[in-house]
Short mmCIF file of C-alpha atoms in Angstrom, two decimals:
data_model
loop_
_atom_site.label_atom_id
_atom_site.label_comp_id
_atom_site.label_asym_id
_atom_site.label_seq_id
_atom_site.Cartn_x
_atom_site.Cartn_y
_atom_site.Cartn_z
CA UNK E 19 117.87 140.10 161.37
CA UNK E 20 119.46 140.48 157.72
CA UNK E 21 117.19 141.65 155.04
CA UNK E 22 116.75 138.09 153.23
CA UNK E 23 117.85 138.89 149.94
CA UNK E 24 116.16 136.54 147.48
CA UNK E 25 118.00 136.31 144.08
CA UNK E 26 114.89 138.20 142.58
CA UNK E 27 114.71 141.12 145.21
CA UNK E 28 117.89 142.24 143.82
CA UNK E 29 115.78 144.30 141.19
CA UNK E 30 113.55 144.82 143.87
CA UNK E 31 113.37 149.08 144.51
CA UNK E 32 115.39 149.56 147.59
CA UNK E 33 113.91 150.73 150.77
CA UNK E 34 113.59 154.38 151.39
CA UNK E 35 116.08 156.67 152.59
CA UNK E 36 114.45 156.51 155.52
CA UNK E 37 116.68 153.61 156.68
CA UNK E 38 119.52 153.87 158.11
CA UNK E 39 122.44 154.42 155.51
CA UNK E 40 123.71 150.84 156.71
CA UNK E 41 120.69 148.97 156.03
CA UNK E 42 120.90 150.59 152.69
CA UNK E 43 124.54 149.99 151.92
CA UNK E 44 124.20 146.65 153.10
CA UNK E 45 121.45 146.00 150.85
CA UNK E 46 122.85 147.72 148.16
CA UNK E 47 125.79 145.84 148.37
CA UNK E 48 124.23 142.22 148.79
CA UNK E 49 121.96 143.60 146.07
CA UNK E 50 125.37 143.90 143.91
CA UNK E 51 126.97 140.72 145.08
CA UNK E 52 123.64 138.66 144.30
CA UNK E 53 123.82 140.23 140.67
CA UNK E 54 126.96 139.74 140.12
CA UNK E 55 126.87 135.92 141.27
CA UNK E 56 124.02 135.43 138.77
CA UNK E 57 125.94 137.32 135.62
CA UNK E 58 128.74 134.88 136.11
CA UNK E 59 126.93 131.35 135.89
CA UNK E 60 128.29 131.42 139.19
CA UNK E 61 125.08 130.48 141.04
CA UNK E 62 124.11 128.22 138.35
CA UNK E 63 127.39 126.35 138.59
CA UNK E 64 126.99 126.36 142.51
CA UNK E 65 123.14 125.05 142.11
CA UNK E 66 123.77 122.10 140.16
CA UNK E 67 127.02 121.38 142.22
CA UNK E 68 124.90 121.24 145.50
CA UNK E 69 122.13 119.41 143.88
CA UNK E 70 125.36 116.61 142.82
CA UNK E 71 126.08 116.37 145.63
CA UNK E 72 122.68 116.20 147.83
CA UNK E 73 121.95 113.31 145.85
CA UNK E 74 125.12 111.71 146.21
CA UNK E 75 124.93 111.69 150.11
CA UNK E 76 121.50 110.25 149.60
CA UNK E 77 119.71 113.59 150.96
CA UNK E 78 117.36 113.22 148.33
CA UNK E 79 116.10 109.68 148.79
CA UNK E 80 115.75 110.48 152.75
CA UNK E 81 113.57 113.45 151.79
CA UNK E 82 111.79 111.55 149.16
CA UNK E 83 110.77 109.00 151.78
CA UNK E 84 109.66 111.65 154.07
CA UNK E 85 107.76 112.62 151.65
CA UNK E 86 105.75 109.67 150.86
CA UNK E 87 105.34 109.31 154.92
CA UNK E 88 103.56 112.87 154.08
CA UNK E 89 101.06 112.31 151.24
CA UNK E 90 100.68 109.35 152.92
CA UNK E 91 99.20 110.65 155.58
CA UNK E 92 97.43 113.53 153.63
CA UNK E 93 95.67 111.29 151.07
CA UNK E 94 97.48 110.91 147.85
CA UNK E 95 94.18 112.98 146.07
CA UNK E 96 94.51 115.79 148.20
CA UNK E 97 98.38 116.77 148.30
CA UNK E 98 99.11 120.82 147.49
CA UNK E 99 102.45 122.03 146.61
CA UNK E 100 102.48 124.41 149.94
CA UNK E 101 101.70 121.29 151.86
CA UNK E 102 104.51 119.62 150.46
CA UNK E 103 106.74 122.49 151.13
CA UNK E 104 105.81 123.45 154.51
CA UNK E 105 106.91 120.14 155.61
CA UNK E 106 109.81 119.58 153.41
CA UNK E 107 111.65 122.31 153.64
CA UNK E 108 112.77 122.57 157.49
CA UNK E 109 113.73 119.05 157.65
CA UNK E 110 115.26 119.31 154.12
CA UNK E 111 117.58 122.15 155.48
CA UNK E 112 118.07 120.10 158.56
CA UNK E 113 119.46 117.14 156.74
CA UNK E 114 121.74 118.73 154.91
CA UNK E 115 125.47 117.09 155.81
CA UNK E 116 128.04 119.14 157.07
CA UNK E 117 130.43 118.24 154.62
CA UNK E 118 128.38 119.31 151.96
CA UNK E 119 127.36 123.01 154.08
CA UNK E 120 131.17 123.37 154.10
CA UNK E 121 132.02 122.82 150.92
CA UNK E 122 129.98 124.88 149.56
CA UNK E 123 130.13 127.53 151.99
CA UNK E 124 134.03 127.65 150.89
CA UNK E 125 133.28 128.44 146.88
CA UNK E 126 130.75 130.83 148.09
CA UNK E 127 133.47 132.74 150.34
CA UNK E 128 136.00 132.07 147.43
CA UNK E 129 133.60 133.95 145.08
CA UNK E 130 133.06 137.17 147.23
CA UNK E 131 136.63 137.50 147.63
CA UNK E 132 137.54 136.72 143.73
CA UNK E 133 134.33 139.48 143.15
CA UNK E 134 133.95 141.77 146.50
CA UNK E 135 135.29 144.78 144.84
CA UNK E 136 132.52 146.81 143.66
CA UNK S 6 129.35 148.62 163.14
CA UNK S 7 130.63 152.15 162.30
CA UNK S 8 130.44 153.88 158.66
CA UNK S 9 134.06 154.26 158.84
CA UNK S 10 134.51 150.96 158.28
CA UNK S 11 132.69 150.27 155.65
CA UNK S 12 134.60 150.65 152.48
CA UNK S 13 133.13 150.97 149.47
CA UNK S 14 135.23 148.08 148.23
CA UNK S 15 134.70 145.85 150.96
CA UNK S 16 133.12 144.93 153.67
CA UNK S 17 134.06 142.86 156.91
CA UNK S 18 134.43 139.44 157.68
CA UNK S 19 131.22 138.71 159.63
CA UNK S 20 129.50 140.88 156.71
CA UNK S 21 131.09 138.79 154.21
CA UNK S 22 130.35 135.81 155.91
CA UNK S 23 126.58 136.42 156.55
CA UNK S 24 126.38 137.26 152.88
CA UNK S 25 127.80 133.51 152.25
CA UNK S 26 125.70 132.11 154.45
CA UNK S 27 123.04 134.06 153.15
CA UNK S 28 123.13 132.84 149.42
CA UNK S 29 124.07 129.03 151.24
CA UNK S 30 120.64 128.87 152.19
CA UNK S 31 118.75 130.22 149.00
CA UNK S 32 120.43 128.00 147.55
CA UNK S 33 119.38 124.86 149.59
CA UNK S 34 115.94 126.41 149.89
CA UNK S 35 116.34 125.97 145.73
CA UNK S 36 117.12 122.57 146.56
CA UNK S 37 114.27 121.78 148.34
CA UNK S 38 111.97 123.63 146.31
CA UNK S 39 113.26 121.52 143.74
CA UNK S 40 112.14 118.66 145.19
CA UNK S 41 108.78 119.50 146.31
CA UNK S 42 107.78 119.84 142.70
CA UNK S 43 109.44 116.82 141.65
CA UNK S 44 107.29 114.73 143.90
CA UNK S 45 104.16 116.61 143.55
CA UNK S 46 104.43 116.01 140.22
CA UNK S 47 105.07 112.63 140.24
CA UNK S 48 101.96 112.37 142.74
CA UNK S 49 99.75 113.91 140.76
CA UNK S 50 100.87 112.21 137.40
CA UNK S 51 100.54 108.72 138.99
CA UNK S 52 103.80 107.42 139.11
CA UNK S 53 105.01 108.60 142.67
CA UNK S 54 104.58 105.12 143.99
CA UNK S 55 105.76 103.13 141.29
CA UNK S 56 108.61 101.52 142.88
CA UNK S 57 106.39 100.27 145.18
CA UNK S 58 104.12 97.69 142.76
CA UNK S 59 103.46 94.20 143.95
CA UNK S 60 105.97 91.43 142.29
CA UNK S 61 102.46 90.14 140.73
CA UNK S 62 101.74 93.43 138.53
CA UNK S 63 105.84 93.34 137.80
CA UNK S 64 105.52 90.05 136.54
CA UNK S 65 102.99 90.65 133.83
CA UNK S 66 105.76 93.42 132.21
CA UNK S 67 108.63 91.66 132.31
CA UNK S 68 111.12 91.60 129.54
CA UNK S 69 110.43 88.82 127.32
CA UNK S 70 113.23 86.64 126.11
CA UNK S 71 112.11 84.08 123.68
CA UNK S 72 113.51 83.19 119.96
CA UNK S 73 110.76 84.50 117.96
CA UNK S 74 108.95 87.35 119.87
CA UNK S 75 110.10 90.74 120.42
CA UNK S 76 110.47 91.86 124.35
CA UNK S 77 107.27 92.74 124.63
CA UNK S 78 106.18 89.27 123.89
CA UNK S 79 104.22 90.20 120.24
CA UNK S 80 105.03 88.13 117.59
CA UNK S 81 106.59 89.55 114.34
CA UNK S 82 104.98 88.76 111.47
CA UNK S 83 101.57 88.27 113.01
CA UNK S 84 99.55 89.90 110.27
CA UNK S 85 101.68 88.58 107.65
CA UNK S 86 98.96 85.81 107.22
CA UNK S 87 96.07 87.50 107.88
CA UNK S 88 93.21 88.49 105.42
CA UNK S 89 91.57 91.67 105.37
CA UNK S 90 87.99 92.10 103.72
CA UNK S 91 88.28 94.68 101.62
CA UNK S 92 85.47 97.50 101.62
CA UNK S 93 85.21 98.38 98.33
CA UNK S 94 85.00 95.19 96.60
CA UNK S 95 84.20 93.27 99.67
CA UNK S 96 86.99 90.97 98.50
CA UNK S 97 89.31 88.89 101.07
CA UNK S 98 93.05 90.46 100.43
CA UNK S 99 96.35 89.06 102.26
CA UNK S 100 97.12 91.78 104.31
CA UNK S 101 100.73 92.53 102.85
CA UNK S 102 98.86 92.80 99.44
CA UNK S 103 96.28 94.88 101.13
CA UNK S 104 97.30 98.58 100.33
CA UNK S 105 98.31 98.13 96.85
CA UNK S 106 95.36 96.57 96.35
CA UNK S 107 93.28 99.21 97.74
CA UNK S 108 95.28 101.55 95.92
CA UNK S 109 93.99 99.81 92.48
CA UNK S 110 90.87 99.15 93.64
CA UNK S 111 89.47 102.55 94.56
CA UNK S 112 91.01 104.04 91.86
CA UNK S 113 93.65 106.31 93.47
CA UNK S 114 97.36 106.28 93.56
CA UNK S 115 99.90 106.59 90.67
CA UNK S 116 99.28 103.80 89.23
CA UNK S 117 95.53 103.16 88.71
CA UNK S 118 94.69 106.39 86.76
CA UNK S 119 97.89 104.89 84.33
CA UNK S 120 96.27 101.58 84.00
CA UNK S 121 92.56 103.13 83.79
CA UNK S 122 93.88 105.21 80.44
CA UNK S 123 95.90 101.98 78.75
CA UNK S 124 92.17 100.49 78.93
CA UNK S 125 90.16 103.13 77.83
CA UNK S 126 93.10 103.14 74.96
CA UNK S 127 93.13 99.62 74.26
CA UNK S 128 88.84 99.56 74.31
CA UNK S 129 89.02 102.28 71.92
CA UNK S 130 91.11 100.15 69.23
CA UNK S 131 89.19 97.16 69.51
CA UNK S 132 86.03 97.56 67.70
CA UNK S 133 84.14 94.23 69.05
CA UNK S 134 80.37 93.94 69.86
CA UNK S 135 78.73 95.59 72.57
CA UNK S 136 79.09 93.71 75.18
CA UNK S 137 82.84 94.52 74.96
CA UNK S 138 82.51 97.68 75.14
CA UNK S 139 80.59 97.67 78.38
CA UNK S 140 83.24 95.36 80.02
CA UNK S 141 85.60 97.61 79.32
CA UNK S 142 83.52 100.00 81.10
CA UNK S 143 83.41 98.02 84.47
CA UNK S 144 87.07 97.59 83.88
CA UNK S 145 87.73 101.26 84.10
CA UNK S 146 85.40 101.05 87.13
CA UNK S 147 86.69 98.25 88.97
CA UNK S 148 89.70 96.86 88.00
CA UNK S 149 89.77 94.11 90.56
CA UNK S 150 86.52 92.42 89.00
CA UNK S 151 87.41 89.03 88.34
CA UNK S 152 86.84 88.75 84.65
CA UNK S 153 87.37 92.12 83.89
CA UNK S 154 91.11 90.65 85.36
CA UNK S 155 91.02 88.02 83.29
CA UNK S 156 90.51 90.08 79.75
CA UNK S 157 92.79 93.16 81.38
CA UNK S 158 95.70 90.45 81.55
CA UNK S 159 94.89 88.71 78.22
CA UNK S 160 94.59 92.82 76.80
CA UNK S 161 98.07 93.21 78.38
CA UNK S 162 99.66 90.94 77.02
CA UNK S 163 98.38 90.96 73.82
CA UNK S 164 99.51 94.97 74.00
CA UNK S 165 103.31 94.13 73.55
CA UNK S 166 104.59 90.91 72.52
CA UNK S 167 107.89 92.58 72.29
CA UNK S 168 107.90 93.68 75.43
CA UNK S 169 111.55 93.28 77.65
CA UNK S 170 109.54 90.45 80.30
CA UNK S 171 108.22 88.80 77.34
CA UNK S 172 111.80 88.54 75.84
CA UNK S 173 113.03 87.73 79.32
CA UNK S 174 110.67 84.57 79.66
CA UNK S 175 111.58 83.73 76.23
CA UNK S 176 115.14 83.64 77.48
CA UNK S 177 114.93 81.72 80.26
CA UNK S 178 112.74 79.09 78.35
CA UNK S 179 114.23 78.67 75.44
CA UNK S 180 111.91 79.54 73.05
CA UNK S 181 109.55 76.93 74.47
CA UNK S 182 107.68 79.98 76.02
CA UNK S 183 108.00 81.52 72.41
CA UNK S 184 105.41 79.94 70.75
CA UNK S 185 102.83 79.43 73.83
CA UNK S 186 103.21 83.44 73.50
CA UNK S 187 102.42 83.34 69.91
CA UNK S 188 99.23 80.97 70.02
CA UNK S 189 98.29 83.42 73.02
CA UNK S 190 98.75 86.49 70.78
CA UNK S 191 98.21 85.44 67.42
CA UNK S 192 94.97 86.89 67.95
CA UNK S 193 95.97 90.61 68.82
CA UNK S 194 99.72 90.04 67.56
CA UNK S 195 100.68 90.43 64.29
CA UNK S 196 104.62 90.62 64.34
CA UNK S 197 105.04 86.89 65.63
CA UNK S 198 103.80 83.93 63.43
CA UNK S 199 101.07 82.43 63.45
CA UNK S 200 99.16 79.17 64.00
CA UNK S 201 96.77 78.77 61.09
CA UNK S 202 95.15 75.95 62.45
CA UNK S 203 93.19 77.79 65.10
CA UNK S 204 91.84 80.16 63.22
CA UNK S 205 88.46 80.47 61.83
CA UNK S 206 87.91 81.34 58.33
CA UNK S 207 87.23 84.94 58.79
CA UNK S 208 90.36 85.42 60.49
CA UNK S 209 92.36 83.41 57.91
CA UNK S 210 91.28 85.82 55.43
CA UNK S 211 91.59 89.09 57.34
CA UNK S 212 95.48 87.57 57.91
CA UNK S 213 95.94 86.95 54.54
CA UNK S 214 94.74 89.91 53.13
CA UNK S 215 97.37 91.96 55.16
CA UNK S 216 100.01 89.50 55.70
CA UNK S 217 102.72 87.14 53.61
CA UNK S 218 100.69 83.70 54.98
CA UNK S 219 102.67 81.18 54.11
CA UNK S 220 103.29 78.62 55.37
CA UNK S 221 106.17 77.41 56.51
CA UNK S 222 107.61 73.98 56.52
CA UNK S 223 109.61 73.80 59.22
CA UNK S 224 107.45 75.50 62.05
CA UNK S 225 104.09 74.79 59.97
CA UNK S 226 103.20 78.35 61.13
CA UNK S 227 102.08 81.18 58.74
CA UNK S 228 104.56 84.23 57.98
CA UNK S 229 103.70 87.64 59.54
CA UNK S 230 105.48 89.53 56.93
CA UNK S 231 104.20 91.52 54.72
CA UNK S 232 102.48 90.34 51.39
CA UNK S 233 105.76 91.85 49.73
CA UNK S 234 108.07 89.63 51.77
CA UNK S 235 110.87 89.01 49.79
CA UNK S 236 110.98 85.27 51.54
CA UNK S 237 108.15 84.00 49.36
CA UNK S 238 107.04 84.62 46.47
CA UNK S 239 103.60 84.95 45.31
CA UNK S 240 103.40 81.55 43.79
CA UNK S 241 103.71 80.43 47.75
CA UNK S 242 101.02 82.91 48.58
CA UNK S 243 99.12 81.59 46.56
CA UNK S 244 98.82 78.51 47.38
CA UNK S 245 98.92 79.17 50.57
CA UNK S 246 95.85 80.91 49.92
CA UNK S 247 94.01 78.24 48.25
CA UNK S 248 95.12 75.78 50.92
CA UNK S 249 93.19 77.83 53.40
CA UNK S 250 90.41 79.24 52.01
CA UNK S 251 89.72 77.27 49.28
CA UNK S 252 89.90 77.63 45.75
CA UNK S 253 87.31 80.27 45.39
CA UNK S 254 89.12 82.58 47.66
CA UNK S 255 92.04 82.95 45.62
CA UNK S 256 91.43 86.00 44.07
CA UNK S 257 93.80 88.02 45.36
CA UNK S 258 97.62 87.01 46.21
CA UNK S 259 99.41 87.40 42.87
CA UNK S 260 102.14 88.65 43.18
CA UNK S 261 102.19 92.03 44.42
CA UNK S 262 99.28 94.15 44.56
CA UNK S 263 99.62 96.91 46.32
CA UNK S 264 96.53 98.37 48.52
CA UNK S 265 94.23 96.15 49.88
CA UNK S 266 91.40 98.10 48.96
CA UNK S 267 91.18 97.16 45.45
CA UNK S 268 91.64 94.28 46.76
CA UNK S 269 88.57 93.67 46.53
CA UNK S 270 87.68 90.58 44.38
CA UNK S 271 84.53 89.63 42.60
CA UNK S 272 84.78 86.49 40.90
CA UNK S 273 85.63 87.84 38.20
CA UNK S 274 89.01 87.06 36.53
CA UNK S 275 89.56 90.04 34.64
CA UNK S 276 88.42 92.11 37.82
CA UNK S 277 91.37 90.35 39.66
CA UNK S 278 94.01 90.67 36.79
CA UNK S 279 93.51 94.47 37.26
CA UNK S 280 93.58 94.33 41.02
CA UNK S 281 96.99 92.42 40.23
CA UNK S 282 97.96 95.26 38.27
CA UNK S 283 97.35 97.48 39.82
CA UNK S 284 99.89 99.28 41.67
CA UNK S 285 99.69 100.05 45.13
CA UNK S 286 102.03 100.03 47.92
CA UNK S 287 101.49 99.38 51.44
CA UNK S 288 102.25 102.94 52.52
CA UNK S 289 98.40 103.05 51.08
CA UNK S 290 97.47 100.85 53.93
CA UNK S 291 95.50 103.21 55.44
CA UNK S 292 93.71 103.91 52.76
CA UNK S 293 93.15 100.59 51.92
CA UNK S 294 91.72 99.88 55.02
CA UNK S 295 88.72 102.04 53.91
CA UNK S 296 88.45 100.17 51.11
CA UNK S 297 89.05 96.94 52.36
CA UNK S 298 85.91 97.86 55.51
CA UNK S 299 83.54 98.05 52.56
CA UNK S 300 84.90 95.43 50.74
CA UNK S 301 84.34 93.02 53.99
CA UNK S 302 80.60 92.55 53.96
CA UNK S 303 80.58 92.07 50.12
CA UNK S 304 83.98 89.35 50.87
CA UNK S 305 81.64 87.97 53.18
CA UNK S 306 79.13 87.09 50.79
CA UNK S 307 82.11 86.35 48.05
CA UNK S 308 84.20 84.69 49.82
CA UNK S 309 86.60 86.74 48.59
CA UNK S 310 90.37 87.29 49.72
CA UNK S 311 90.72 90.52 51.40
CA UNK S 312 93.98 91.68 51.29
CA UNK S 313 94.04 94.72 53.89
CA UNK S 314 97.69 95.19 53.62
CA UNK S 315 97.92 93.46 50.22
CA UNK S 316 101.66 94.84 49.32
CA UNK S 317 100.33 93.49 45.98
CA UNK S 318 101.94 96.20 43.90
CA UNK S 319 100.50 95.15 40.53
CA UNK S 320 100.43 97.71 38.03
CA UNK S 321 98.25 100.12 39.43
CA UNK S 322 97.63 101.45 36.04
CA UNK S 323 95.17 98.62 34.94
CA UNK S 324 92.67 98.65 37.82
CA UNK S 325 90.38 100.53 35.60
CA UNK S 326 85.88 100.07 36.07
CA UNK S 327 86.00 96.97 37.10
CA UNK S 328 87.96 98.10 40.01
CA UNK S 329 86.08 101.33 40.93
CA UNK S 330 82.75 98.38 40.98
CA UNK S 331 84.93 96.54 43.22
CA UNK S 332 85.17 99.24 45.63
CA UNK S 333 81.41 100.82 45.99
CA UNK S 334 80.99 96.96 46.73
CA UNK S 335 84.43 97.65 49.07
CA UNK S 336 82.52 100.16 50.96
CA UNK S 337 80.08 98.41 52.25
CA UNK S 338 82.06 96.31 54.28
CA UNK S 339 84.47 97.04 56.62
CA UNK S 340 87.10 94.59 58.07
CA UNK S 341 84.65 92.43 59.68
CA UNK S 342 86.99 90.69 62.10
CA UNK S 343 88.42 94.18 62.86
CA UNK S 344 88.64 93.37 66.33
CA UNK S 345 91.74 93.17 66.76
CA UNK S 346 93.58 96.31 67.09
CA UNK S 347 96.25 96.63 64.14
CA UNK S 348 93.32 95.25 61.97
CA UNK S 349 91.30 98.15 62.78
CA UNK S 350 94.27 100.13 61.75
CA UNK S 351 94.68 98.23 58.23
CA UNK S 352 90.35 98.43 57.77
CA UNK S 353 90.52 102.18 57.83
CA UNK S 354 92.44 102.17 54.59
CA UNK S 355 90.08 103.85 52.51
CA UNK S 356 90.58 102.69 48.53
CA UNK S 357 90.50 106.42 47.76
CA UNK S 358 93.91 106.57 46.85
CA UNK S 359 92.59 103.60 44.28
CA UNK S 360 89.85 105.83 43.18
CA UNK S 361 92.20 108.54 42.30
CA UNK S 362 94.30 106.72 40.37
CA UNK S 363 91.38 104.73 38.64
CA UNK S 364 90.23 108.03 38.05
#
C-alpha cells in the first residue's frame, strides 16, 4: 500500500535510505507534487470546489442526518469529536456521488500534468 | 516497476493516477472532517437541533407585523411617558428629561459648573440680608431645589434684559411682552423704564438719585437715563422728585450735579446750592457710590434725595464745608437698597473725588 501522504507529511523527514530507492522517489516525488499543489491555491481552489458541490448534491444534509441518528443514540451530553468522526467518515466517503469523484478526479489529473515536471 | 522508467520528470500513468486518487481522498477526508466539527459544534453550543422546535415554541418568536410595534412586538416610545425617581433629589423626572436633569442635578456635565459660577457671580453683586446669601448657597448646591428655581430664573432674567430671547419675545409680542419684562426687571434692570408706582420709597430714592426719573406722560413710566439726560431738564426732575418723595426730599435734582456723593443733602439750603454747584460728572460714579453708601443711613433719617449717579454737574467749585459735613454724614450710610446689582456698583462711589476737590 502507498505511503498516505497527508498534505502536512510533506515536510515530514523522509524515511531512511534504508528503503528502497522507489519508495523514496515515490515519496519524494508525491512529497513535491503535494507542495506544489498547496503553493498554487490549487488545493484550496479544489477544497472549496468539492465542498460546492457536496452540498449541492445534498451530501451534506444526508450526513448531517446521520449524524443526528448518531448523537442521538450517544446522548446529546456525551458526544466527542472522535466519536463523531469514526462514524462519519466511512459513510461520508461512501456517499460521495460519482459525478462529483469524477469531476474532480479530472482537475486533479489536469493539475499533475499542467505541474508533473519537477 | 523498473528504475529505468522512472524519469525524473515524470512518472507513469498508474503512478500518476494513484497520486490523483491519492489527494481525491484527503481531500474528501477534509470534507468530512469539516463536517464533524460543524456538528459537534453546533451540539455542544445548543443549537444542533434547532430546526427541530415544536410549532408552539416557534410561535412565541414569530415576526410581528402590527402598525405601531417593531417585529419584535416592543412598543416604541414606551418610556417616553414614564417617570423616573431621581436619586439625588428624590424628585419624579419624565424620563426623556431624565439625563439632563441628572446632569444639573449632581453637578456634573458642561453645563452645571457654567451655571454654578453665573450664581456664585450674581450672589456676589447682590448685597441682600443673610438669608440670601445662604440661598444662594443651596443654589450652588442643588440647583433643582424648587425655590432656589424659582429665584435662579427670576436672577436670570433679571441678568440681561437685553438679551437676543428677550428681544425675540418682544418681537413676536409686540411690545406687549415689553413692559411685563420691565415691571419684572425694574427691580434688577436699570436700562428699561420703570414703573414708579410699585416701588417703595427707598427704592424711589435710590432710582432717583442715579437716574433721570421723570416721568413720562405718555407711558406714565419713569426715565432710566441718566440725571444728565438731555430729554428733561432739571425743572422735570424736579418735580418729578417732589411728586415722589415729597417735598422734603427735594434736595437734590437741580440741574446737574455731578457725583452722587455730595449728593448728600441735609436740609439745609445753602448745603444743597453747593451740592448743585458743584461739579461732578458721572464718570465719578464710582466714587460717588462711596459717598452716596454713607450718605444712605444719614438719607434715611433725612429723607434726603440720594443721587448715586447724580450727573448733577453743578459747579463743583462751590461744594465747600458744608459739603465735606455732608459726606462724614455720607459715610455712614451706604446705598441701603443696594441690593440690586448695578446699585451696588453706583454705592461704591466713594465722595473722595468730592473731598479732593473740596479740599
Amino acid at each position: 500500500m502507498p505511503f498516505k501522504i497527508n498534505s502536512l507529511t510533506c515536510f515530514l523527514p523522509m524515511p531512511s535510505r534504508a528503503k528502497t530507492n522507489n519508495m523514496s522517489k515515490d515519496l519524494q516525488m508525491r512529497a513535491a507534487i503535494n507542495q506544489k499543489l498547496i503553493e498554487m491555491g490549487e488545493r484550496e481552489r479544489l477544497k472549496e470546489l468539492l465542498r460546492a458541490k457536496l452540498i449541492e448534491c445534498g451530501w451534506k444534509d444526508q450526513l448531517k442526518a446521520h449524524c443526528k441518528d448518531v448523537i442521538r443514540e450517544k446522548g446529546l451530553e456525551h458526544v466527542t469529536v472522535e466519536d463523531l468522526v469514526a462514524e462519519i467518515t466511512p459513510k461520508g466517503r461512501a456517499l460521495v456521488p460519482d459525478s462529483v469523484k469524477k469531476e474532480l478526479l479530472q482537475r486533479i489529473r489536469a493539475f499533475l500534468a499542467q505541474h508533473s515536471t519537477l | 516497476m523498473k528504475m529505468e522508467e522512472m524519469s525524473v520528470s515524470g512518472l507513469d500513468n498508474t503512478k500518476l493516477e494513484a497520486v490523483a486518487h491519492e489527494i481525491y481522498s484527503d481531500l474528501v477526508e477534509d470534507a468530512c472532517l469539516g463536517l464533524c466539527f460543524e456538528v459537534h459544534r453546533a451540539v455542544k453550543q445548543g443549537y444542533f437541533f434547532l430546526d427541530e422546535t415544536d410549532i408552539e415554541s416557534m410561535k412565541d418568536f414569530e415576526i410581528v407585523d402590527q402598525p405601531g410595534v417593531d417585529i419584535f412586538g416592543q412598543v416604541y416610545n414606551q418610556w417616553k411617558n414614564k417617570e423616573c425617581v431621581c436619586p439625588n433629589c428624590s424628585r419624579s423626572i419624565a424620563a426623556s428629561r431624565f439625563a439632563p436633569h441628572l446632569e444639573k442635578c449632581l453637578g456634573m456635565g458642561r453645563n452645571s459648573s457654567r451655571i454654578a459660577n453665573r450664581r456664585i457671580a450674581s450672589s456676589n453683586n447682590v448685597n441682600k440680608s443673610e438669608s440670601d446669601q445662604e440661598d444662594n448657597d443651596d443654589l450652588n448646591d442643588n440647583d433643582w431645589s424648587y425655590g432656589s428655581e424659582k429665584r435662579a430664573k427670576k436672577r436670570k432674567s433679571d441678568k440681561n434684559p437685553n438679551s437676543p430671547r428677550r428681544s425675540k419675545s418682544l418681537k413676536h409680542k409686540n411690545g406687549e411682552l415689553s413692559s411685563n419684562v420691565n415691571a419684572d426687571s425694574f427691580k434688577y434692570n436699570y436700562n428699561s423704564s420703570i414703573y414708579y408706582e410699585s416701588l417703595g420709597p427707598d427704592e424711589l430714592r435710590s432710582l432717583l438719585t442715579t437716574q433721570c426719573g421723570v416721568i413720562s406722560e405718555h407711558t406714565k413710566r419713569m426715565c432710566t437715563r441718566s440725571l444728565r439726560c438731555p430729554q428733561h431738564t432739571d425743572e422735570q426732575r424736579k418735580t418729578v422728585r417732589s411728586l415722589l418723595l415729597g417735598p422734603s426730599a427735594l434736595t437734590l435734582p437741580e440741574g446737574d450735579t455731578a457725583v452722587d456723593n455730595d449728593s448728600y443733602e441735609t436740609n439745609d439750603g445753602s448745603v444743597l446750592m453747593s451740592h448743585l454747584h458743584w461739579d461732578g460728572s458721572s464718570d465719578i460714579s464710582p466714587s460717588d457710590s462711596g459717598s452716596s453708601k454713607a450718605s444712605t443711613n444719614n438719607s434715611e433719617s433725612k429723607k434726603p434725595k440720594k443721587k448715586k449717579k447724580s450727573s448733577l454737574s453743578t459747579g463743583g467749585g462751590g461744594y465747600g464745608e458744608g459739603g465735606s459735613g455732608g459726606f462724614s454724614s455720607f459715610q455712614g450710610g451706604a446705598l441701603g437698597p443696594s441690593n440690586r446689582k448695578k446699585k451696588t456698583k453706583i454705592s461704591t462711589a466713594p465722595p473722595t473725588s468730592v473731598y479732593n476737590e473740596l479740599n
